[in-house]
Coordinates of C-alpha atoms in Angstrom, one line a residue:
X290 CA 0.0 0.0 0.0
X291 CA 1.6 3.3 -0.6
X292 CA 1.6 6.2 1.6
X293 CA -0.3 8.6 -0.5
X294 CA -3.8 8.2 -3.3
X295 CA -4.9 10.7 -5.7
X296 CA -8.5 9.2 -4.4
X297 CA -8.6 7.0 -1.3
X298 CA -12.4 5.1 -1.0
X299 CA -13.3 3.3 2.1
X300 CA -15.6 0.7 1.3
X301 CA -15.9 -1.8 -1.5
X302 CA -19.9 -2.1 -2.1
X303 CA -21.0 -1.3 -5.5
X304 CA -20.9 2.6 -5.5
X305 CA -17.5 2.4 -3.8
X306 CA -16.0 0.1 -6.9
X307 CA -18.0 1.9 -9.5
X308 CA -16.8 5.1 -8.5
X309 CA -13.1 4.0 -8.2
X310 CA -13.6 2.4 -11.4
X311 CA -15.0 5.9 -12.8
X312 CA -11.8 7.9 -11.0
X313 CA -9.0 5.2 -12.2
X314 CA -10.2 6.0 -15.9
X315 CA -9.5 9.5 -15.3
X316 CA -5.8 9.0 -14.9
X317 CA -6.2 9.1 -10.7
X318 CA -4.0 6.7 -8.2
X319 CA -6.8 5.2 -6.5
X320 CA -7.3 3.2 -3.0
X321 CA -10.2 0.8 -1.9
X322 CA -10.6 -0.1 1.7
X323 CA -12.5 -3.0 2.6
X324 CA -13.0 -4.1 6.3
X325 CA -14.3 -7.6 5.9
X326 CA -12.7 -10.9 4.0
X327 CA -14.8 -10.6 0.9
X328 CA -15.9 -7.0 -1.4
X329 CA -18.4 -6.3 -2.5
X330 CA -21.0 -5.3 0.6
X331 CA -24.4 -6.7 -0.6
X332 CA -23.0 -8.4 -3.7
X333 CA -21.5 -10.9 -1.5
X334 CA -22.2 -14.3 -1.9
X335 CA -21.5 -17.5 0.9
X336 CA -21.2 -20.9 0.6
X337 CA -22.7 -23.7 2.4
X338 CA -21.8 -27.6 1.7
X339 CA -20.6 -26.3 -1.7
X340 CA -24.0 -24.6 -2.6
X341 CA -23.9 -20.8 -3.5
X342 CA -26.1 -18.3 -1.7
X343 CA -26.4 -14.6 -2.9
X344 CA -26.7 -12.1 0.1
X345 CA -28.6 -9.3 -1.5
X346 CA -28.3 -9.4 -5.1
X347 CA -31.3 -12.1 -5.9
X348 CA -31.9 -10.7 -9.5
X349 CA -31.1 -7.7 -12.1
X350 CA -33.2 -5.6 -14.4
X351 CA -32.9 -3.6 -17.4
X352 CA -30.2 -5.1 -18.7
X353 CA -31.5 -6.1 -22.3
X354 CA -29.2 -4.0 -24.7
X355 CA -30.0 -0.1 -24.9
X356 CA -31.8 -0.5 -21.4
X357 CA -30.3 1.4 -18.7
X358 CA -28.2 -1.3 -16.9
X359 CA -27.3 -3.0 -19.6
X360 CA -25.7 0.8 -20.8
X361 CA -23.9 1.5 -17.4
X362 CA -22.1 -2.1 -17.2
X363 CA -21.2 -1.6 -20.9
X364 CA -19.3 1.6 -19.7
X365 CA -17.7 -0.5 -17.2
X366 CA -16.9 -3.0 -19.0
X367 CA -18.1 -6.3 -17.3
X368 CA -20.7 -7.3 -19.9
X369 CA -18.3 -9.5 -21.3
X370 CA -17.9 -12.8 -18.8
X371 CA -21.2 -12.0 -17.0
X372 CA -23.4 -15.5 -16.4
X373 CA -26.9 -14.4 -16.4
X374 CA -30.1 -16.7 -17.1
X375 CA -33.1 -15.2 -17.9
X376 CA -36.6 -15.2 -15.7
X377 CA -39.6 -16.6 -17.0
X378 CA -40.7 -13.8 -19.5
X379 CA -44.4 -14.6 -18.6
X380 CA -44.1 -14.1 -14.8
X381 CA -40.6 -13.4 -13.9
X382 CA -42.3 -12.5 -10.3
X383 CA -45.6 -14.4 -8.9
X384 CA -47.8 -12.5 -6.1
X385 CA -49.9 -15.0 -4.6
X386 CA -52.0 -14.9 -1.1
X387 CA -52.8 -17.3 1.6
X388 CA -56.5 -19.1 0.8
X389 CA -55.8 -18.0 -3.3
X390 CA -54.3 -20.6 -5.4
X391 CA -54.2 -18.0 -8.0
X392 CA -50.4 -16.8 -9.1
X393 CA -50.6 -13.6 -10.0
X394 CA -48.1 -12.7 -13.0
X395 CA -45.5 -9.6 -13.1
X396 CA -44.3 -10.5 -16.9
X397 CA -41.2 -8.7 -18.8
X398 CA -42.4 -6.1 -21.1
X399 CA -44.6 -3.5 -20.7
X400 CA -47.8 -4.8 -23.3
X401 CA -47.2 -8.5 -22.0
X402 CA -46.9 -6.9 -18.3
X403 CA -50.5 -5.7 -19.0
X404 CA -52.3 -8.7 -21.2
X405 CA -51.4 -11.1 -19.2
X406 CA -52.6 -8.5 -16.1
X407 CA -55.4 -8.4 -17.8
X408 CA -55.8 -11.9 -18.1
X409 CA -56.5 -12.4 -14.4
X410 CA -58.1 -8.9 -14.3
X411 CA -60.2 -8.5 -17.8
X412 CA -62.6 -5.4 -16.2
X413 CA -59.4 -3.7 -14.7
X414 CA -57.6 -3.0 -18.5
X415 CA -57.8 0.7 -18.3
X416 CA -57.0 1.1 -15.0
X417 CA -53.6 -1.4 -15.5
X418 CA -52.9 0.3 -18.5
X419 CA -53.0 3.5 -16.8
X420 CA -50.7 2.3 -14.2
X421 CA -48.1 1.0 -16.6
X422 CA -48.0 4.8 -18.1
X423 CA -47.3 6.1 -15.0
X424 CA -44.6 3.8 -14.2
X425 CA -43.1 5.0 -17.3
X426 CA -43.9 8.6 -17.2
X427 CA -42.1 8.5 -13.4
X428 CA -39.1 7.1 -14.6
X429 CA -38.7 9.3 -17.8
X430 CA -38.6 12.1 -14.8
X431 CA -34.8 11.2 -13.3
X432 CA -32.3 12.0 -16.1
X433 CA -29.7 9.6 -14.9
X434 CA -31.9 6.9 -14.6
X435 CA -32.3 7.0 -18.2
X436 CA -28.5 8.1 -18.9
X437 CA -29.7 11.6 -20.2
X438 CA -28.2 15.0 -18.2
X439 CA -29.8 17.2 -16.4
X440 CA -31.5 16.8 -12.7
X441 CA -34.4 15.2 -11.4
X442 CA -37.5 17.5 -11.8
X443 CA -37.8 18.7 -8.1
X444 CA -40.0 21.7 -9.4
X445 CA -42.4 18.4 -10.1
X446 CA -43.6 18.6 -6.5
X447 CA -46.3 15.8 -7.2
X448 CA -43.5 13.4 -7.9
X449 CA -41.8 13.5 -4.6
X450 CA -45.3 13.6 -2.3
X451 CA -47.4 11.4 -4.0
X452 CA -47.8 8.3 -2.0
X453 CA -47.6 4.8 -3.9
X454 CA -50.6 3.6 -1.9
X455 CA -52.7 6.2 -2.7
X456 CA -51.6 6.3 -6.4
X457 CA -52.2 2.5 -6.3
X458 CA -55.4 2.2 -4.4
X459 CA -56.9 6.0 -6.7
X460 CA -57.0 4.0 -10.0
X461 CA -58.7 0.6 -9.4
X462 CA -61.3 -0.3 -6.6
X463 CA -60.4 -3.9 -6.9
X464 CA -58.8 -5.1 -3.7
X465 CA -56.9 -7.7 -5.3
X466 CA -55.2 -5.7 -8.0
X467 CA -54.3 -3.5 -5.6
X468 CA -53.0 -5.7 -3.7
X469 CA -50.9 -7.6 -6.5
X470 CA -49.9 -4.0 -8.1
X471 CA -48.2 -3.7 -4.9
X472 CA -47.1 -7.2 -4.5
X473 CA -43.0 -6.8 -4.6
X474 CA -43.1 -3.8 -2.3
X475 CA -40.6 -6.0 -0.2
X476 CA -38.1 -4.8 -2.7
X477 CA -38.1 -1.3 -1.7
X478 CA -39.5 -1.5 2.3
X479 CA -43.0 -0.2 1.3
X480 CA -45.2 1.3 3.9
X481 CA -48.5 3.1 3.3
X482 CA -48.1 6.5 4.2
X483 CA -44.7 7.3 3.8
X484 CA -43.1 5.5 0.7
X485 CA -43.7 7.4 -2.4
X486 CA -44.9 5.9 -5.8
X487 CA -41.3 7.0 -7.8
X488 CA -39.4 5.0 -5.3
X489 CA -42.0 1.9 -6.6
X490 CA -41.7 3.0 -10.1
X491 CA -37.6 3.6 -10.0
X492 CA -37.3 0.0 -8.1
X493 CA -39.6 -2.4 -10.5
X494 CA -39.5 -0.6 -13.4
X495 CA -36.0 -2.0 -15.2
X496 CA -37.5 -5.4 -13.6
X497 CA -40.4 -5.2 -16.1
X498 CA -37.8 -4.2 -18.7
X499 CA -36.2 -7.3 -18.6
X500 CA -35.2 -9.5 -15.6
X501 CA -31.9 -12.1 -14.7
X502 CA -30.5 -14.0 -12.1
X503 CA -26.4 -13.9 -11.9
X504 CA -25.5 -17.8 -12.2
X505 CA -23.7 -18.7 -9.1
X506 CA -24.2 -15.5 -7.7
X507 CA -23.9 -11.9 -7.7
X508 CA -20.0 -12.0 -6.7
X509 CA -19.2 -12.2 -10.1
X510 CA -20.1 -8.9 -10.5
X511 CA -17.7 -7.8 -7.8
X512 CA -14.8 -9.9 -9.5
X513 CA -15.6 -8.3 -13.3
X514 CA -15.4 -4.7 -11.3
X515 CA -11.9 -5.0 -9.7
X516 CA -10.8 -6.7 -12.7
X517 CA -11.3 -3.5 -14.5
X518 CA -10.2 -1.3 -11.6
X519 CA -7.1 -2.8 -11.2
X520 CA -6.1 -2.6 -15.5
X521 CA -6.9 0.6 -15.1
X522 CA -4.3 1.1 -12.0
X523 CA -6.3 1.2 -9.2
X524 CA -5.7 -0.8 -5.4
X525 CA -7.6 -3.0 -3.4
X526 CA -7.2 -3.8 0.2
X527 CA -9.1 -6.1 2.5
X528 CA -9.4 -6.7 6.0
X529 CA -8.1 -2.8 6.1
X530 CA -11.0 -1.3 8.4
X531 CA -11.5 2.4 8.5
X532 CA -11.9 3.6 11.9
X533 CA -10.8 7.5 12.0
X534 CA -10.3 10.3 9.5
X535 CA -7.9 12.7 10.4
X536 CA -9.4 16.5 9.3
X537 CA -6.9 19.8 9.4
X538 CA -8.6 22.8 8.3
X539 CA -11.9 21.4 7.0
X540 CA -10.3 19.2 4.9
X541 CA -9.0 15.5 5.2
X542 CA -5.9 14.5 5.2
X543 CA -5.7 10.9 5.9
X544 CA -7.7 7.7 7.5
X545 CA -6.0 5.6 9.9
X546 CA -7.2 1.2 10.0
X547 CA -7.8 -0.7 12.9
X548 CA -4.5 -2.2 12.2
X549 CA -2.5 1.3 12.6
X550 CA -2.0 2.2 8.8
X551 CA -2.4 5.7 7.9
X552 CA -3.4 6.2 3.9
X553 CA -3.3 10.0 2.8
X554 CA -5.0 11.4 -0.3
X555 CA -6.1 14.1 -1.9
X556 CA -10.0 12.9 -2.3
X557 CA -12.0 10.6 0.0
X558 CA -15.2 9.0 -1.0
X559 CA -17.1 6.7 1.8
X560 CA -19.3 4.1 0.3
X561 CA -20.0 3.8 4.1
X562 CA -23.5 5.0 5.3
X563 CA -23.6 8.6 6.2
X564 CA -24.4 9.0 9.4
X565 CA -21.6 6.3 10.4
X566 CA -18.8 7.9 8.2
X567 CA -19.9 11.6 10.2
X568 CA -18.8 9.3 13.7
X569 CA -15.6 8.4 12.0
X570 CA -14.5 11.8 11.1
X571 CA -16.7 13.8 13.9
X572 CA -19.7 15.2 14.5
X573 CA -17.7 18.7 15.6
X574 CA -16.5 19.0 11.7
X575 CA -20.2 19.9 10.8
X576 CA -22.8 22.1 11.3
X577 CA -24.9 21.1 14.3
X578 CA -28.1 21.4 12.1
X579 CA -27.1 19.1 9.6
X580 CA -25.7 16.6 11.6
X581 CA -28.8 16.4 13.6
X582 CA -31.1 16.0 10.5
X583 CA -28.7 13.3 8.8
X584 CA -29.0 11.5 12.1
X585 CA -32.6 12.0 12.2
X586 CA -33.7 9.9 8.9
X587 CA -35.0 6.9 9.0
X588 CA -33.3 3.7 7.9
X589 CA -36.0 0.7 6.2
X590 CA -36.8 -2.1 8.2
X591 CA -34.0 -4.9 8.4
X592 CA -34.8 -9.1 7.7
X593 CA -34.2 -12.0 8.6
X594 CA -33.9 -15.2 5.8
X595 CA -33.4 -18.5 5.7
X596 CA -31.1 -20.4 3.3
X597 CA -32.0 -24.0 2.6
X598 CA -29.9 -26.2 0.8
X599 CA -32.1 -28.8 -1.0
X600 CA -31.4 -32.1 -1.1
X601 CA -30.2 -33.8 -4.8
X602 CA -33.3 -33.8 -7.0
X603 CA -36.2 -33.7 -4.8
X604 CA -37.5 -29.5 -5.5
X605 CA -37.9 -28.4 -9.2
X606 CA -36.0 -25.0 -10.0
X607 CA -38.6 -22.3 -10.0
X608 CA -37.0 -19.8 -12.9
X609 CA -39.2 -16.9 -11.1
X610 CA -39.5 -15.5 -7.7
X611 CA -42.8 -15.3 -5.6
X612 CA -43.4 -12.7 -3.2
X613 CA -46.4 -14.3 -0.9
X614 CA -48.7 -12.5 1.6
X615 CA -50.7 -13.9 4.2
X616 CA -53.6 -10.9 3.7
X617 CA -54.3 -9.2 0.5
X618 CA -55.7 -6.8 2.3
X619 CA -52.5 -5.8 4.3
X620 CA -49.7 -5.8 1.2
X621 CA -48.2 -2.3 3.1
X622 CA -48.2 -3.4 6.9
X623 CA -45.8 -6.4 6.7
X624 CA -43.8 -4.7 8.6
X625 CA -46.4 -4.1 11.5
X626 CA -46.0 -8.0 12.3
X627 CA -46.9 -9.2 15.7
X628 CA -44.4 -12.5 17.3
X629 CA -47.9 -14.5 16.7
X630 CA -48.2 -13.5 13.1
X631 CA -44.9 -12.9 11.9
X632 CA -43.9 -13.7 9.4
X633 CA -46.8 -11.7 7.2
X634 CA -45.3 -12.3 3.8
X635 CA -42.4 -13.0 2.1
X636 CA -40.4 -13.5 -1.1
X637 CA -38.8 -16.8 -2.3
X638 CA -35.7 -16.8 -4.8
X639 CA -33.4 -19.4 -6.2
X640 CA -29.9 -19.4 -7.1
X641 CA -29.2 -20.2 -11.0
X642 CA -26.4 -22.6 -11.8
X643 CA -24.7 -21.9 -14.6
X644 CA -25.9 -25.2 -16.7
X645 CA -29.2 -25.4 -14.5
X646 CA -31.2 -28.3 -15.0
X647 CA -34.8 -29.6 -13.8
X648 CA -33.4 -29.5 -10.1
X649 CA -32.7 -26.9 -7.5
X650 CA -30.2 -27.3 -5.3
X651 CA -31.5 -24.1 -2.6
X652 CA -33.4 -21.5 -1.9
X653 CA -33.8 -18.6 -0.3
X654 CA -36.9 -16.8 1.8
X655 CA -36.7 -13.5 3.4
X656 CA -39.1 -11.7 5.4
X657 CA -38.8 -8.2 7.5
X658 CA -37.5 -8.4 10.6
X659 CA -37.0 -5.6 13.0
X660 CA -33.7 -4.7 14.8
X661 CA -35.4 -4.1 18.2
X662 CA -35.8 -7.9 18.3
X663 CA -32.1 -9.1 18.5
X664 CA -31.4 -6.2 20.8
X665 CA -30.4 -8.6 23.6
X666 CA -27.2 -9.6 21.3
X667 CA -27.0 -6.1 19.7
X668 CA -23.2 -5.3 21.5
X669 CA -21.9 -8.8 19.5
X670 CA -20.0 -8.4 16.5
X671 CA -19.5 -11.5 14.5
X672 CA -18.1 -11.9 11.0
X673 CA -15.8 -14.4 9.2
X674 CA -12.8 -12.0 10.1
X675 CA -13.9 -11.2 13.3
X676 CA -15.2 -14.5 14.9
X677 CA -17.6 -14.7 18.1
X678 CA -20.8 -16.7 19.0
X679 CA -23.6 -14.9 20.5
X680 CA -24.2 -17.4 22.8
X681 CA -26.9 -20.2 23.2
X682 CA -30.3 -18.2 23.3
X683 CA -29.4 -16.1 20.2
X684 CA -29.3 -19.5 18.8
X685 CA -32.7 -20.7 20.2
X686 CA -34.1 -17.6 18.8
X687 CA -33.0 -18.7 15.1
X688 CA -34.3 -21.6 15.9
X689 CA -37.8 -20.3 16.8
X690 CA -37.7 -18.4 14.2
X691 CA -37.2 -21.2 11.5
X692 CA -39.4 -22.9 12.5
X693 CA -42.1 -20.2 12.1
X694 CA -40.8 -19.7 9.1
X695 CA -40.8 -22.9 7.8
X696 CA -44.3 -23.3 8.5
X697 CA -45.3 -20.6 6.6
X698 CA -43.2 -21.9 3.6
X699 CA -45.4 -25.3 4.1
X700 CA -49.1 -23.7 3.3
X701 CA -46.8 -22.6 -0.2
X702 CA -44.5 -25.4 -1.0
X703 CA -46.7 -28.2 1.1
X704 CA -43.6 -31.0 0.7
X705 CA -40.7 -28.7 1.3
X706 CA -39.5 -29.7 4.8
X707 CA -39.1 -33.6 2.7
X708 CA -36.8 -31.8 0.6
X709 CA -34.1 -30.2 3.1
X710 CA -31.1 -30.8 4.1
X711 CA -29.4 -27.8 5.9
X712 CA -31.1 -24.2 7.2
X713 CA -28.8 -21.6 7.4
X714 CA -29.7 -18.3 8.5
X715 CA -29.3 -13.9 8.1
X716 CA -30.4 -12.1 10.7
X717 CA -30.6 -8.4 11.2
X718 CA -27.4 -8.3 12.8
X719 CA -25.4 -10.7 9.9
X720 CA -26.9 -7.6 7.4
X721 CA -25.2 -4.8 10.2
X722 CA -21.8 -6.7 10.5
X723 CA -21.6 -7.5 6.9
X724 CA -23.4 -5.0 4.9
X725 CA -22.2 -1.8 7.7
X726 CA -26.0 -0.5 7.5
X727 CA -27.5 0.9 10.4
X728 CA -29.2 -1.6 12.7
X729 CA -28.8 -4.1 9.4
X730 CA -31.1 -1.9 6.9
X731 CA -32.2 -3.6 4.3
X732 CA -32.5 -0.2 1.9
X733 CA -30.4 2.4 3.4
X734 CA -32.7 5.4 4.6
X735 CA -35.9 5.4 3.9
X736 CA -37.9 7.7 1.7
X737 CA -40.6 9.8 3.0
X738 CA -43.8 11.9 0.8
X739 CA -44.3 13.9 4.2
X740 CA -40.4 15.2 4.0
X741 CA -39.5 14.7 0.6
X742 CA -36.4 16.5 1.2
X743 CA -35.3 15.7 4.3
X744 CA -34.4 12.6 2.7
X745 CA -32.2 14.0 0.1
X746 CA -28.1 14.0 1.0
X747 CA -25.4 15.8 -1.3
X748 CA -22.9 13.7 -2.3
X749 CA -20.8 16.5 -1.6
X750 CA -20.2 17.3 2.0
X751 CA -19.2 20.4 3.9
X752 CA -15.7 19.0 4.3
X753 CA -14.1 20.2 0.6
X754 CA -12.7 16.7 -0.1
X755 CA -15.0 14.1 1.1
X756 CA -18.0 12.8 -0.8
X757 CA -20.5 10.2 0.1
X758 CA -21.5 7.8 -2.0
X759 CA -23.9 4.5 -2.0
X760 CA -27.2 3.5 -1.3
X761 CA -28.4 6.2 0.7
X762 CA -27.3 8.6 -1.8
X763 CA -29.7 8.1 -4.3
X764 CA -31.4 4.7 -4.6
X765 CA -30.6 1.2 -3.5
X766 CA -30.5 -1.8 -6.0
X767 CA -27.8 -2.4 -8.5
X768 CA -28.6 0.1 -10.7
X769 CA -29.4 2.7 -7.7
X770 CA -26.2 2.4 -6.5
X771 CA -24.6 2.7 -9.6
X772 CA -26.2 5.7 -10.3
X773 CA -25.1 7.0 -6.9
X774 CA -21.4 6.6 -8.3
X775 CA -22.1 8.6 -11.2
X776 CA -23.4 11.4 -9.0
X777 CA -20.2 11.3 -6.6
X778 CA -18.4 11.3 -9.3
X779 CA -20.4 14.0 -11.0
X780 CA -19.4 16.8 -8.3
X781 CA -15.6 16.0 -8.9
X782 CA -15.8 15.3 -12.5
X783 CA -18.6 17.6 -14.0
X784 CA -21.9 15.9 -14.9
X785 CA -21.8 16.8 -18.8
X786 CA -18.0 15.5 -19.1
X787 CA -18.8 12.3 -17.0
X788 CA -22.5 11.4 -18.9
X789 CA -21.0 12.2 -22.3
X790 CA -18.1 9.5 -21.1
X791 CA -20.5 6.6 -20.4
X792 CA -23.4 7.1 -23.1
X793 CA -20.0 6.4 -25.4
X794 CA -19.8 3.4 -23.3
X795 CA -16.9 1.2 -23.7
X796 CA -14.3 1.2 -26.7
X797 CA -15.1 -2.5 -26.7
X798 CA -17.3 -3.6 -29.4
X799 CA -18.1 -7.0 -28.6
X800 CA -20.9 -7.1 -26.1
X801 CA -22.4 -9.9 -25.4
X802 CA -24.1 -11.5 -21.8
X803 CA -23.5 -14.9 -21.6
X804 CA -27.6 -15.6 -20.7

């Protein structure tokens, strides 16, 4: 490691990696700081009796060619080499309901989104057509999002305050197709009075694009990324936590590890959450008033999922995902479980083998889960580089809590406890010690209609050289986060120089996604 970076980035979770990618390209000695034995954050994947389990990334959208993923991994680079497999194009996501054996379709492409909608829903065709223009119209609104300049339209004060519920629930009177409309709010931490529709539109609209799963997991992504960074010059470091930046006048000058190192630099992005990094360099190095109302947001609700490993040929693979609720009538108050109903719905997702066959060999269920719960264990800190149990009663509670689990799964999959043969679990405080969220966050913070911009943090802080980047900056997802490195980058850069850089894309000509 040398003494001194052009741009030193603590962190190695998709915006930090896309934006040393994005910094490396520009000539700049760059640094990348991870604290745990794998990078990555939530593209991390772990294995269990040699079966792969994603953490977080459980599948992509919008990465057909000229759609918006597919566009920003092109001007990275890692198209070539990346194992996808396609999601049923007919219902790439199932909502289904306790006492319905319907399965209610989310298909790829807008007009087969809505026939086959309307299939299940023939009275409801102008209202689900209506919704799919929407969805469309909302997304047209955020320039990067569709790799165009220019800033989101905050003079559009409907589009930060409008609720999705309301939205939802103002253009159809069925309860049903409500409720299915709705169906994957798990992917964004939905709740009914706060989340607003944008944040639904921006986080399932690349899904209805066009949807993938990575085969044997997201980490490949992680790989193809430092691949890039490091032709391109740039450092990566593991097991190198960040625990102080050192600040002389207003402006930082280095950050010291846990092991002792001290890294200067000229530049210092954190791809760790904000309120976090303002503890490492501290709170007296900003105003009191901003402080505070960074402290005061909101993170989303954190989750707790179980990771079975199947036994040889005994579950077929299930190319979709299904995202099942106990109450149609309660799609946005999941989160509001009680311990006697919990847990209220869920989503089930499988892991893709490169050659996949007829078989599975896991799956994976999550469900919400709130940090107050493993408060009793919340002072242990346990990861693969840091090793410590939490004693016997955090593992009775896993084990009351799989078991709850599982017999939810059963009213879904009737035969499913037949077909395992190891439960492994992620609680809220796996997601905290691996992910560095606060109190494990799923999401980052969470957005709100009632304080649209409270919500809202500059990459740029008050410090000259240090820039935030990440999930909380903009949006979370793959292509949220992404994003979020194009806007760090932005304020160093200059928007118009750095979007007239990637809507060239590579100099590569070759694309192609191994699907």
């Amino acid at each position: 490691m040398n003494e001194h970076y052009d741009v030193v980035i603590i962190g190695s979770g998709m915006g930090g990696l896309v934006s040393a990618i994005i910094m490396a390209r520009e000539g700049k000695s760059v640094c990348v700081l991870e604290k745990n034995n794998q990078y990555g954050g939530n593209l991390q994947t772990f294995v269990r009796e040699r079966t792969i389990f994603d953490t977080g990334v459980h599948y992509l959208g919008g990465l057909e060619k000229g759609q918006n993923l597919y566009r920003y991994f092109e001007y990275l680079d890692i198209l070539d080499g990346l194992h996808l497999t396609r999601l049923d194009e007919d219902g790439f996501d199932l909502i289904t309901f306790d006492g319905d054996p319907k399965e209610y379709p989310h298909a790829q492409g807008y007009e087969n989104f809505e026939r086959r909608l309307v299939e299940e829903f023939p009275e409801e065709k102008e209202a689900i057509h209506q919704y799919c223009k929407k969805l469309q119209d909302t997304c047209g609104k955020f320039p990067l999002y569709n790799l165009r300049l220019g800033k989101p339209y905050h003079d559009d004060t409907e589009l930060f305050t409008l609720p999705a519920k309301k939205y939802i629930d103002s253009i159809t009177e069925n309860e049903k197709l409500r409720a299915v409309l709705a169906g994957s709010n798990l992917l964004y931490a939905g709740e009914p009075d706060k989340t607003p529709f944008y944040v639904h539109a921006l986080s399932i609209n690349s899904y209805i694009q066009s949807s993938y799963r990575c085969a044997d997991g997201g980490s490949q992504i992680t790989k193809l990324l430092i691949k890039r960074l490091k032709e391109n010059g740039g450092e990566t470091y593991k097991h190198c936590e960040v625990t102080k930046f050192n600040v002389e006048d207003q402006k930082v000058v280095s950050v010291v590890t846990k092991k002792g190192d001290i890294i200067k630099g000229d530049l210092f992005i954190s791809n760790i959450e904000p309120k976090i990094t303002i503890k490492m360099v501290g709170q007296e190095h900003f105003r009191k008033s901003y402080t505070k109302r960074i402290e005061s947001i909101e993170s989303t609700i954190s989750a707790f999922s179980i990771h079975i490993v199947l036994k040889p040929k005994t579950f077929k693979y299930l190319n979709h995902n299904y995202y099942h609720f106990k109450d149609y009538n309660a799609v946005w108050n999941s989160h509001n479980y009680t311990q006697e109903s919990w847990p209220e719905a869920y989503m089930v997702s499988m892991g893709a083998r490169k050659n996949q066959g007829e078989w599975a060999d896991q799956l994976t269920a999550i469900t919400y889960m709130r940090y107050e719960e493993l408060e009793p264990w919340s002072g242990t800190f346990n990861t693969v580089t840091q090793k410590n149990s939490r004693g016997e009663t955090y593992e009775e509670f896993k084990q009351t809590k799989i078991e709850a689990f599982l017999c939810a799964l059963e009213k879904k999959f009737p035969n499913i406890r037949k077909s395992i043969q190891s439960v492994h679990t992620s609680t809220p405080l796996s997601y905290r010690d691996y992910i560095g969220s606060n109190e494990g966050s799923m999401y980052g913070y969470a957005k709100n209609v009632n304080t649209p911009l409270k919500t809202f943090i500059s990459p740029r802080t008050k410090i000259k050289n240090l820039f935030f980047t990440g999930q909380s900056i903009n949006m979370h997802g793959i292509l949220g986060v992404t994003i979020s490195s194009v806007v760090t980058c932005s304020e160093i850069l200059g928007s118009k120089y750095l979007v007239e850089k990637i809507t060239k894309g590579s100099t590569k000509t070759n694309k192609k996604i191994d699907a």
